[in-house]
Amino acid sequence: MERRKFIQNTALFGAMTMIAPTNIMATGLFKSFPVIRVHEKERHFVSQVIEDAIREFQKNVKDEELSWLFNNCFPNTLDTTVTFSRKNGKSQTYVITGDIDAMWLRDSSAQVWPYLAFAKKDNDLMALIAGVINTQIQYILIDPYANAFYDDPNKKGEWTTDHTDMLPGVHERKYEIDSLCYPIRLAYNYWKTTGDTSPFDADWQKSINAILKVFKDQQEKNGSNPYHFQRTTPHGTDTRVLKGYGYPVKPVGLICSAFRPSDDATVFSFLVPSNFFAVVSLTQAAEMIDSLTGDAALSKELRALAAEVKQALQDYAIVNHPKYGNIYAFEVDGYGNHLLMDDANVPSLLSLPYLDAIDKNDLVYKNTREFVLSLDNPFFYKGKAAEGIGGPHVGVNMIWPMAITMRGLTSDNPKEIKECIAMLKATHGDTGFMHETFHKDDPKNFTRSWFAWANTLFGEFLWKTYKEQPELLT
């Protein structure tokens, strides 16, 4: 299914057969709420440690609706989207986003991320996450410019009007910096958490080399670009201008990203949040290369590029706003042009501390946060139901639950955290799941009934709050 074709609320109960059992009678702890989680026999993957966490949360959090939502949302990726197998003695895990049968490098990393903290207590869960890493490595080696892939390496993509170098097995070829950063983030933290080095073989090292080449080529220092993308479409955000190469940039050390993590085209190709993410990922990759391969030359190249991008961000990404002072732009072109906004998808400016890209007490970040959470951000909406960040991908007045969740995950303010939880609790549209977006005035007007990343991220937020500030869940 095309990413823009959403399951609407009017078709909710028909769609729920994909993600919920037919028996929705109220049972168990949730006497006021229907059982909508997939029956255990129908779940794609069951982790005992995750089930134990759910029971612990249910036992200790007295808010019945939050307990119900946690039970539905936190395991949603495992319940409905993963397919685990072993090929040639290696774990392989295919992860769909929900209602789209394709594996995004970004989404799949983010969907299993919250389970990393539990992996060392469950060997099967550890193997599942290792399988995601192994699968991502093979996808990157197929085409490091592609953002989404099929489980079938011979399947041809549904996009018959895409003018780019499509290969079999590729679902979509929208080049995004974050699509190459997320697999590094997952791999690095898997290694740090479990100590397992089995996924990091010669193919993994080749994938790191491929990522490095893409990032260097996308600095456009030689004035050319090996990547181009156009689509015959009525949606301007789904295609690139100037024969698919985008508007010109001045080579200043930053890395171009043709598309945002929303899969929308950038206006100015130096996408600032993604460049911050690249600095983190290049540094993490260098540490892994040092420890696991001893390839000093590759490690040096990775660190040098990270340092160059970091400096360029300080030189070109900061804009003096008349109201907020120095803030980070969302996109720049190196010529002095900039775009001031934020988008709900991660990486965003709001999410930078979550990605370990910047300290949340950094003054420029604090100014930027104030800006993006205000009506001076053209994609921040306040309505009868909630307030939050949206973006061009779905349209005006549509708030992304993911952005509300990220606001809470990057906050140290108990009042703000509690308000974010309250908004998310009030805007699931009587479905028990998070969605892609909902209308600022009507949570029942939403897009995508089955969007596993939003569900699992919300579960991560609730679990973090439960472990650190449980009083906020009362």
GROMACS .gro file of C-alpha atoms in nm:
model
  474
    1MET     CA    1   0.000   0.000   0.000
    2GLU     CA    2   0.120   0.348  -0.086
    3ARG     CA    3   0.235   0.538   0.223
    4ARG     CA    4  -0.011   0.817   0.147
    5LYS     CA    5  -0.311   0.583   0.137
    6PHE     CA    6  -0.434   0.568   0.492
    7ILE     CA    7  -0.683   0.351   0.672
    8GLN     CA    8  -0.948   0.602   0.776
    9ASN     CA    9  -1.154   0.591   1.091
   10THR     CA   10  -1.465   0.499   0.896
   11ALA     CA   11  -1.299   0.169   0.808
   12LEU     CA   12  -1.156   0.110   1.155
   13PHE     CA   13  -1.327  -0.210   1.254
   14GLY     CA   14  -1.268  -0.370   0.917
   15ALA     CA   15  -0.902  -0.281   0.944
   16MET     CA   16  -0.880  -0.400   1.303
   17THR     CA   17  -0.903  -0.761   1.185
   18MET     CA   18  -0.537  -0.721   1.089
   19ILE     CA   19  -0.430  -0.618   1.436
   20ALA     CA   20  -0.694  -0.739   1.679
   21PRO     CA   21  -0.889  -1.055   1.762
   22THR     CA   22  -1.254  -1.081   1.670
   23ASN     CA   23  -1.346  -1.115   2.038
   24ILE     CA   24  -1.351  -0.758   2.175
   25MET     CA   25  -1.545  -0.831   2.494
   26ALA     CA   26  -1.421  -0.656   2.804
   27THR     CA   27  -1.230  -0.907   3.016
   28GLY     CA   28  -0.946  -0.930   3.265
   29LEU     CA   29  -0.802  -0.618   3.420
   30PHE     CA   30  -0.967  -0.391   3.167
   31LYS     CA   31  -1.330  -0.428   3.266
   32SER     CA   32  -1.422  -0.096   3.104
   33PHE     CA   33  -1.223  -0.146   2.784
   34PRO     CA   34  -1.248  -0.398   2.500
   35VAL     CA   35  -0.976  -0.656   2.441
   36ILE     CA   36  -0.825  -0.545   2.112
   37ARG     CA   37  -0.473  -0.682   2.133
   38VAL     CA   38  -0.404  -0.974   1.901
   39HIS     CA   39  -0.471  -1.310   2.066
   40GLU     CA   40  -0.152  -1.477   2.187
   41LYS     CA   41  -0.183  -1.759   1.933
   42GLU     CA   42  -0.193  -1.506   1.649
   43ARG     CA   43   0.101  -1.291   1.756
   44HIS     CA   44   0.404  -1.282   1.531
   45PHE     CA   45   0.652  -1.292   1.818
   46VAL     CA   46   0.613  -1.334   2.195
   47SER     CA   47   0.879  -1.221   2.442
   48GLN     CA   48   0.831  -1.328   2.801
   49VAL     CA   49   1.032  -1.034   2.931
   50ILE     CA   50   0.806  -0.789   2.747
   51GLU     CA   51   0.498  -0.967   2.881
   52ASP     CA   52   0.645  -0.943   3.231
   53ALA     CA   53   0.695  -0.568   3.183
   54ILE     CA   54   0.334  -0.527   3.074
   55ARG     CA   55   0.210  -0.718   3.380
   56GLU     CA   56   0.431  -0.507   3.607
   57PHE     CA   57   0.294  -0.188   3.455
   58GLN     CA   58  -0.064  -0.312   3.486
   59LYS     CA   59  -0.015  -0.411   3.848
   60ASN     CA   60   0.133  -0.081   3.960
   61VAL     CA   61  -0.033   0.181   3.740
   62LYS     CA   62  -0.383   0.235   3.869
   63ASP     CA   63  -0.503   0.437   3.571
   64GLU     CA   64  -0.701   0.166   3.393
   65GLU     CA   65  -0.700   0.339   3.055
   66LEU     CA   66  -0.324   0.394   3.055
   67SER     CA   67  -0.270   0.028   3.150
   68TRP     CA   68  -0.498  -0.074   2.863
   69LEU     CA   69  -0.314   0.153   2.619
   70PHE     CA   70   0.025   0.021   2.731
   71ASN     CA   71  -0.093  -0.337   2.683
   72ASN     CA   72  -0.211  -0.253   2.332
   73CYS     CA   73   0.069  -0.028   2.214
   74PHE     CA   74   0.400  -0.136   2.364
   75PRO     CA   75   0.407  -0.487   2.211
   76ASN     CA   76   0.240  -0.385   1.885
   77THR     CA   77   0.558  -0.418   1.676
   78LEU     CA   78   0.619  -0.772   1.808
   79ASP     CA   79   0.253  -0.871   1.787
   80THR     CA   80   0.185  -0.764   1.432
   81THR     CA   81   0.482  -0.655   1.220
   82VAL     CA   82   0.785  -0.883   1.260
   83THR     CA   83   0.870  -1.199   1.066
   84PHE     CA   84   1.166  -1.386   1.214
   85SER     CA   85   1.367  -1.658   1.041
   86ARG     CA   86   1.716  -1.803   1.020
   87LYS     CA   87   1.904  -1.815   0.691
   88ASN     CA   88   2.247  -1.973   0.659
   89GLY     CA   89   2.273  -1.982   1.036
   90LYS     CA   90   2.200  -1.609   1.078
   91SER     CA   91   1.895  -1.439   1.223
   92GLN     CA   92   1.684  -1.246   0.974
   93THR     CA   93   1.395  -1.021   1.073
   94TYR     CA   94   1.161  -0.848   0.832
   95VAL     CA   95   0.966  -0.561   0.989
   96ILE     CA   96   0.673  -0.393   0.819
   97THR     CA   97   0.547  -0.052   0.931
   98GLY     CA   98   0.193  -0.174   0.988
   99ASP     CA   99  -0.047  -0.122   0.701
  100ILE     CA  100   0.232  -0.112   0.439
  101ASP     CA  101   0.406  -0.437   0.347
  102ALA     CA  102   0.758  -0.298   0.318
  103MET     CA  103   1.050  -0.254   0.555
  104TRP     CA  104   1.178   0.099   0.607
  105LEU     CA  105   1.533   0.122   0.741
  106ARG     CA  106   1.419   0.405   0.969
  107ASP     CA  107   1.089   0.265   1.092
  108SER     CA  108   1.218  -0.087   1.154
  109SER     CA  109   1.504   0.049   1.367
  110ALA     CA  110   1.271   0.272   1.565
  111GLN     CA  111   1.007   0.002   1.607
  112VAL     CA  112   1.239  -0.243   1.785
  113TRP     CA  113   1.442   0.025   1.966
  114PRO     CA  114   1.233   0.021   2.288
  115TYR     CA  115   1.293  -0.352   2.327
  116LEU     CA  116   1.672  -0.315   2.338
  117ALA     CA  117   1.665  -0.246   2.711
  118PHE     CA  118   1.512  -0.592   2.765
  119ALA     CA  119   1.720  -0.788   2.512
  120LYS     CA  120   1.984  -0.920   2.748
  121LYS     CA  121   1.713  -1.090   2.955
  122ASP     CA  122   1.562  -1.273   2.656
  123ASN     CA  123   1.783  -1.458   2.408
  124ASP     CA  124   1.502  -1.489   2.156
  125LEU     CA  125   1.437  -1.115   2.167
  126MET     CA  126   1.809  -1.054   2.127
  127ALA     CA  127   1.811  -1.280   1.820
  128LEU     CA  128   1.512  -1.094   1.678
  129ILE     CA  129   1.688  -0.757   1.705
  130ALA     CA  130   2.010  -0.904   1.564
  131GLY     CA  131   1.794  -1.023   1.275
  132VAL     CA  132   1.679  -0.668   1.209
  133ILE     CA  133   2.043  -0.555   1.195
  134ASN     CA  134   2.139  -0.840   0.961
  135THR     CA  135   1.848  -0.767   0.728
  136GLN     CA  136   1.927  -0.395   0.722
  137ILE     CA  137   2.289  -0.468   0.631
  138GLN     CA  138   2.180  -0.666   0.327
  139TYR     CA  139   1.935  -0.395   0.222
  140ILE     CA  140   2.198  -0.121   0.244
  141LEU     CA  141   2.428  -0.332   0.027
  142ILE     CA  142   2.151  -0.360  -0.235
  143ASP     CA  143   2.109   0.017  -0.258
  144PRO     CA  144   2.221   0.267   0.010
  145TYR     CA  145   2.002   0.534  -0.152
  146ALA     CA  146   1.680   0.339  -0.098
  147ASN     CA  147   1.465   0.394   0.209
  148ALA     CA  148   1.235   0.089   0.198
  149PHE     CA  149   1.261  -0.271   0.078
  150TYR     CA  150   1.061  -0.588   0.019
  151ASP     CA  151   1.113  -0.927   0.179
  152ASP     CA  152   1.125  -1.071  -0.174
  153PRO     CA  153   1.457  -0.968  -0.338
  154ASN     CA  154   1.307  -1.018  -0.683
  155LYS     CA  155   0.993  -0.813  -0.634
  156LYS     CA  156   0.965  -0.499  -0.843
  157GLY     CA  157   0.841  -0.186  -0.671
  158GLU     CA  158   0.487  -0.060  -0.713
  159TRP     CA  159   0.612   0.287  -0.808
  160THR     CA  160   0.590   0.263  -1.185
  161THR     CA  161   0.630   0.639  -1.236
  162ASP     CA  162   0.950   0.690  -1.037
  163HIS     CA  163   1.235   0.824  -1.244
  164THR     CA  164   1.541   0.697  -1.062
  165ASP     CA  165   1.765   0.389  -1.068
  166MET     CA  166   1.526   0.131  -0.918
  167LEU     CA  167   1.645  -0.223  -0.845
  168PRO     CA  168   1.448  -0.541  -0.769
  169GLY     CA  169   1.366  -0.579  -0.400
  170VAL     CA  170   1.343  -0.202  -0.349
  171HIS     CA  171   1.003  -0.066  -0.245
  172GLU     CA  172   1.098   0.301  -0.261
  173ARG     CA  173   1.417   0.490  -0.347
  174LYS     CA  174   1.386   0.817  -0.158
  175TYR     CA  175   1.731   0.903  -0.028
  176GLU     CA  176   1.725   1.023   0.332
  177ILE     CA  177   2.020   1.072   0.566
  178ASP     CA  178   1.829   0.926   0.858
  179SER     CA  179   1.765   0.598   0.674
  180LEU     CA  180   2.139   0.532   0.699
  181CYS     CA  181   2.176   0.667   1.053
  182TYR     CA  182   1.905   0.459   1.217
  183PRO     CA  183   2.069   0.121   1.140
  184ILE     CA  184   2.395   0.248   1.292
  185ARG     CA  185   2.208   0.369   1.601
  186LEU     CA  186   2.042   0.030   1.642
  187ALA     CA  187   2.363  -0.165   1.579
  188TYR     CA  188   2.575   0.048   1.813
  189ASN     CA  189   2.332   0.029   2.102
  190TYR     CA  190   2.269  -0.343   2.043
  191TRP     CA  191   2.644  -0.398   2.071
  192LYS     CA  192   2.669  -0.182   2.384
  193THR     CA  193   2.366  -0.343   2.547
  194THR     CA  194   2.426  -0.711   2.470
  195GLY     CA  195   2.798  -0.739   2.393
  196ASP     CA  196   2.707  -0.960   2.097
  197THR     CA  197   2.930  -0.900   1.794
  198SER     CA  198   2.789  -1.168   1.563
  199PRO     CA  199   2.608  -0.926   1.325
  200PHE     CA  200   2.922  -0.724   1.263
  201ASP     CA  201   3.096  -0.925   0.995
  202ALA     CA  202   3.255  -0.834   0.662
  203ASP     CA  203   2.916  -0.739   0.512
  204TRP     CA  204   2.851  -0.500   0.800
  205GLN     CA  205   3.186  -0.332   0.736
  206LYS     CA  206   3.096  -0.304   0.367
  207SER     CA  207   2.770  -0.136   0.464
  208ILE     CA  208   2.957   0.120   0.674
  209ASN     CA  209   3.182   0.193   0.378
  210ALA     CA  210   2.874   0.232   0.157
  211ILE     CA  211   2.716   0.477   0.403
  212LEU     CA  212   3.037   0.678   0.424
  213LYS     CA  213   3.057   0.701   0.045
  214VAL     CA  214   2.697   0.822   0.017
  215PHE     CA  215   2.751   1.088   0.283
  216LYS     CA  216   3.071   1.211   0.120
  217ASP     CA  217   2.914   1.215  -0.227
  218GLN     CA  218   2.617   1.405  -0.085
  219GLN     CA  219   2.839   1.686   0.037
  220GLU     CA  220   2.852   1.773  -0.334
  221LYS     CA  221   3.205   1.905  -0.310
  222ASN     CA  222   3.277   1.822  -0.673
  223GLY     CA  223   2.963   1.998  -0.791
  224SER     CA  224   2.782   1.683  -0.899
  225ASN     CA  225   2.539   1.438  -0.743
  226PRO     CA  226   2.505   1.067  -0.833
  227TYR     CA  227   2.146   1.056  -0.703
  228HIS     CA  228   1.833   1.190  -0.868
  229PHE     CA  229   1.465   1.124  -0.808
  230GLN     CA  230   1.143   1.234  -0.973
  231ARG     CA  231   0.792   1.094  -0.948
  232THR     CA  232   0.493   1.158  -1.167
  233THR     CA  233   0.251   1.263  -0.893
  234PRO     CA  234   0.002   1.533  -0.792
  235HIS     CA  235   0.189   1.567  -0.461
  236GLY     CA  236   0.471   1.819  -0.488
  237THR     CA  237   0.638   1.683  -0.174
  238ASP     CA  238   0.680   1.343  -0.341
  239THR     CA  239   0.919   1.458  -0.611
  240ARG     CA  240   1.237   1.664  -0.660
  241VAL     CA  241   1.278   1.979  -0.867
  242LEU     CA  242   1.542   2.049  -1.135
  243LYS     CA  243   1.527   1.710  -1.304
  244GLY     CA  244   1.533   1.529  -0.970
  245TYR     CA  245   1.849   1.685  -0.827
  246GLY     CA  246   1.688   1.951  -0.607
  247TYR     CA  247   1.781   2.314  -0.560
  248PRO     CA  248   2.155   2.396  -0.562
  249VAL     CA  249   2.358   2.396  -0.243
  250LYS     CA  250   2.690   2.556  -0.163
  251PRO     CA  251   2.937   2.285  -0.051
  252VAL     CA  252   3.013   2.389   0.306
  253GLY     CA  253   3.065   2.049   0.468
  254LEU     CA  254   2.703   1.958   0.537
  255ILE     CA  255   2.539   1.648   0.385
  256CYS     CA  256   2.245   1.671   0.146
  257SER     CA  257   1.925   1.479   0.215
  258ALA     CA  258   1.683   1.463  -0.078
  259PHE     CA  259   1.396   1.369   0.152
  260ARG     CA  260   1.294   1.418   0.513
  261PRO     CA  261   1.211   1.134   0.756
  262SER     CA  262   0.848   1.197   0.659
  263ASP     CA  263   0.946   1.085   0.305
  264ASP     CA  264   0.864   1.440   0.190
  265ALA     CA  265   1.113   1.622  -0.033
  266THR     CA  266   1.339   1.878   0.130
  267VAL     CA  267   1.326   2.240   0.014
  268PHE     CA  268   1.689   2.318   0.101
  269SER     CA  269   1.885   1.993   0.092
  270PHE     CA  270   2.095   2.048   0.403
  271LEU     CA  271   1.840   1.904   0.646
  272VAL     CA  272   1.968   2.018   0.985
  273PRO     CA  273   1.820   1.754   1.223
  274SER     CA  274   1.947   1.475   0.998
  275ASN     CA  275   2.295   1.627   0.982
  276PHE     CA  276   2.301   1.632   1.363
  277PHE     CA  277   2.199   1.267   1.357
  278ALA     CA  278   2.477   1.192   1.107
  279VAL     CA  279   2.740   1.335   1.343
  280VAL     CA  280   2.626   1.093   1.615
  281SER     CA  281   2.606   0.795   1.380
  282LEU     CA  282   2.944   0.854   1.216
  283THR     CA  283   3.106   0.878   1.560
  284GLN     CA  284   2.934   0.558   1.677
  285ALA     CA  285   3.035   0.376   1.358
  286ALA     CA  286   3.397   0.486   1.409
  287GLU     CA  287   3.400   0.347   1.763
  288MET     CA  288   3.264   0.016   1.638
  289ILE     CA  289   3.515  -0.001   1.354
  290ASP     CA  290   3.799   0.067   1.599
  291SER     CA  291   3.686  -0.201   1.842
  292LEU     CA  292   3.561  -0.469   1.605
  293THR     CA  293   3.780  -0.446   1.295
  294GLY     CA  294   4.089  -0.243   1.371
  295ASP     CA  295   4.050  -0.060   1.040
  296ALA     CA  296   4.217   0.263   1.150
  297ALA     CA  297   4.187   0.427   0.808
  298LEU     CA  298   3.811   0.382   0.791
  299SER     CA  299   3.767   0.495   1.151
  300LYS     CA  300   3.970   0.807   1.078
  301GLU     CA  301   3.754   0.890   0.775
  302LEU     CA  302   3.434   0.847   0.975
  303ARG     CA  303   3.558   1.070   1.257
  304ALA     CA  304   3.686   1.334   1.017
  305LEU     CA  305   3.351   1.357   0.841
  306ALA     CA  306   3.167   1.375   1.177
  307ALA     CA  307   3.393   1.663   1.286
  308GLU     CA  308   3.345   1.846   0.956
  309VAL     CA  309   2.967   1.821   0.969
  310LYS     CA  310   2.960   1.922   1.336
  311GLN     CA  311   3.157   2.237   1.262
  312ALA     CA  312   2.944   2.318   0.957
  313LEU     CA  313   2.630   2.294   1.170
  314GLN     CA  314   2.770   2.556   1.405
  315ASP     CA  315   2.871   2.777   1.113
  316TYR     CA  316   2.558   2.750   0.895
  317ALA     CA  317   2.260   2.602   1.085
  318ILE     CA  318   2.210   2.872   1.350
  319VAL     CA  319   1.979   3.163   1.268
  320ASN     CA  320   1.909   3.468   1.481
  321HIS     CA  321   1.533   3.490   1.529
  322PRO     CA  322   1.390   3.831   1.630
  323LYS     CA  323   1.175   3.672   1.901
  324TYR     CA  324   1.364   3.361   2.016
  325GLY     CA  325   1.728   3.456   1.964
  326ASN     CA  326   1.967   3.202   1.814
  327ILE     CA  327   1.780   2.892   1.696
  328TYR     CA  328   1.853   2.601   1.464
  329ALA     CA  329   1.700   2.623   1.118
  330PHE     CA  330   1.522   2.316   0.986
  331GLU     CA  331   1.690   2.334   0.644
  332VAL     CA  332   1.966   2.549   0.491
  333ASP     CA  333   2.145   2.563   0.157
  334GLY     CA  334   2.487   2.704   0.248
  335TYR     CA  335   2.413   3.027   0.059
  336GLY     CA  336   2.244   3.189   0.357
  337ASN     CA  337   1.889   3.076   0.280
  338HIS     CA  338   1.706   2.889   0.553
  339LEU     CA  339   1.369   2.736   0.642
  340LEU     CA  340   1.232   2.791   0.993
  341MET     CA  341   0.991   2.515   1.099
  342ASP     CA  342   0.991   2.169   1.248
  343ASP     CA  343   0.833   1.846   1.132
  344ALA     CA  344   0.681   1.577   1.350
  345ASN     CA  345   0.892   1.291   1.212
  346VAL     CA  346   1.215   1.189   1.383
  347PRO     CA  347   1.484   1.317   1.345
  348SER     CA  348   1.331   1.654   1.409
  349LEU     CA  349   1.473   1.958   1.583
  350LEU     CA  350   1.261   1.870   1.885
  351SER     CA  351   1.400   1.515   1.899
  352LEU     CA  352   1.773   1.597   1.899
  353PRO     CA  353   1.833   1.512   2.270
  354TYR     CA  354   1.646   1.182   2.226
  355LEU     CA  355   1.894   1.091   1.951
  356ASP     CA  356   2.191   1.191   2.171
  357ALA     CA  357   2.269   1.461   1.915
  358ILE     CA  358   2.260   1.757   2.152
  359ASP     CA  359   2.228   1.830   2.524
  360LYS     CA  360   1.874   1.932   2.613
  361ASN     CA  361   2.022   2.218   2.818
  362ASP     CA  362   2.204   2.361   2.517
  363LEU     CA  363   2.091   2.724   2.493
  364VAL     CA  364   2.032   2.719   2.117
  365TYR     CA  365   1.831   2.398   2.151
  366LYS     CA  366   1.621   2.548   2.432
  367ASN     CA  367   1.547   2.851   2.214
  368THR     CA  368   1.467   2.623   1.922
  369ARG     CA  369   1.237   2.410   2.137
  370GLU     CA  370   1.046   2.720   2.245
  371PHE     CA  371   1.007   2.817   1.879
  372VAL     CA  372   0.896   2.477   1.746
  373LEU     CA  373   0.639   2.438   2.025
  374SER     CA  374   0.478   2.770   1.940
  375LEU     CA  375   0.247   2.904   1.673
  376ASP     CA  376   0.551   3.070   1.516
  377ASN     CA  377   0.631   2.723   1.384
  378PRO     CA  378   0.400   2.698   1.079
  379PHE     CA  379   0.336   2.330   1.153
  380PHE     CA  380   0.244   2.362   1.521
  381TYR     CA  381  -0.129   2.341   1.583
  382LYS     CA  382  -0.351   2.415   1.881
  383GLY     CA  383  -0.704   2.282   1.881
  384LYS     CA  384  -0.992   2.163   2.095
  385ALA     CA  385  -0.844   1.815   2.134
  386ALA     CA  386  -0.471   1.882   2.175
  387GLU     CA  387  -0.171   2.080   2.063
  388GLY     CA  388   0.132   1.950   1.879
  389ILE     CA  389   0.352   1.943   1.573
  390GLY     CA  390   0.238   1.820   1.234
  391GLY     CA  391   0.397   1.861   0.892
  392PRO     CA  392   0.329   1.878   0.519
  393HIS     CA  393   0.302   1.499   0.476
  394VAL     CA  394  -0.063   1.469   0.576
  395GLY     CA  395  -0.168   1.832   0.575
  396VAL     CA  396  -0.264   2.128   0.789
  397ASN     CA  397  -0.429   2.097   1.130
  398MET     CA  398  -0.323   1.731   1.164
  399ILE     CA  399  -0.116   1.662   1.477
  400TRP     CA  400   0.120   1.365   1.498
  401PRO     CA  401   0.101   1.167   1.826
  402MET     CA  402   0.467   1.084   1.765
  403ALA     CA  403   0.554   1.451   1.813
  404ILE     CA  404   0.360   1.473   2.140
  405THR     CA  405   0.538   1.159   2.258
  406MET     CA  406   0.875   1.306   2.158
  407ARG     CA  407   0.794   1.627   2.343
  408GLY     CA  408   0.745   1.421   2.657
  409LEU     CA  409   1.054   1.207   2.602
  410THR     CA  410   1.275   1.517   2.569
  411SER     CA  411   1.130   1.702   2.868
  412ASP     CA  412   1.249   1.724   3.229
  413ASN     CA  413   0.940   1.918   3.333
  414PRO     CA  414   0.695   1.692   3.523
  415LYS     CA  415   0.401   1.917   3.434
  416GLU     CA  416   0.486   1.902   3.063
  417ILE     CA  417   0.535   1.525   3.071
  418LYS     CA  418   0.201   1.475   3.244
  419GLU     CA  419   0.028   1.702   2.994
  420CYS     CA  420   0.175   1.504   2.703
  421ILE     CA  421   0.050   1.177   2.851
  422ALA     CA  422  -0.294   1.329   2.909
  423MET     CA  423  -0.314   1.451   2.547
  424LEU     CA  424  -0.213   1.112   2.409
  425LYS     CA  425  -0.458   0.935   2.638
  426ALA     CA  426  -0.737   1.164   2.519
  427THR     CA  427  -0.667   1.141   2.146
  428HIS     CA  428  -0.652   0.773   2.051
  429GLY     CA  429  -0.997   0.816   1.901
  430ASP     CA  430  -1.155   0.538   2.110
  431THR     CA  431  -0.937   0.281   1.931
  432GLY     CA  432  -0.677   0.194   2.195
  433PHE     CA  433  -0.390   0.265   1.954
  434MET     CA  434  -0.185   0.563   1.847
  435HIS     CA  435  -0.216   0.687   1.490
  436GLU     CA  436  -0.011   0.867   1.230
  437THR     CA  437  -0.208   1.191   1.276
  438PHE     CA  438  -0.535   1.320   1.415
  439HIS     CA  439  -0.722   1.646   1.357
  440LYS     CA  440  -0.650   1.907   1.622
  441ASP     CA  441  -1.022   1.939   1.699
  442ASP     CA  442  -1.135   1.578   1.648
  443PRO     CA  443  -0.926   1.272   1.747
  444LYS     CA  444  -1.168   1.043   1.560
  445ASN     CA  445  -1.057   1.208   1.237
  446PHE     CA  446  -0.725   1.028   1.206
  447THR     CA  447  -0.492   0.863   0.956
  448ARG     CA  448  -0.348   0.510   0.973
  449SER     CA  449  -0.514   0.274   1.219
  450TRP     CA  450  -0.209   0.049   1.215
  451PHE     CA  451   0.116   0.242   1.256
  452ALA     CA  452   0.347   0.038   1.477
  453TRP     CA  453   0.620   0.298   1.527
  454ALA     CA  454   0.377   0.542   1.691
  455ASN     CA  455   0.240   0.264   1.913
  456THR     CA  456   0.575   0.132   2.030
  457LEU     CA  457   0.718   0.480   2.084
  458PHE     CA  458   0.421   0.568   2.305
  459GLY     CA  459   0.485   0.248   2.500
  460GLU     CA  460   0.849   0.351   2.541
  461PHE     CA  461   0.736   0.688   2.679
  462LEU     CA  462   0.498   0.527   2.929
  463TRP     CA  463   0.761   0.276   3.044
  464LYS     CA  464   1.025   0.546   3.088
  465THR     CA  465   0.782   0.755   3.290
  466TYR     CA  466   0.680   0.454   3.498
  467LYS     CA  467   1.043   0.373   3.584
  468GLU     CA  468   1.153   0.733   3.651
  469GLN     CA  469   0.845   0.927   3.765
  470PRO     CA  470   0.560   0.683   3.830
  471GLU     CA  471   0.362   0.949   4.017
  472LEU     CA  472   0.296   1.120   3.681
  473LEU     CA  473   0.086   0.822   3.570
  474THR     CA  474  -0.173   0.868   3.841
   0.00000   0.00000   0.00000
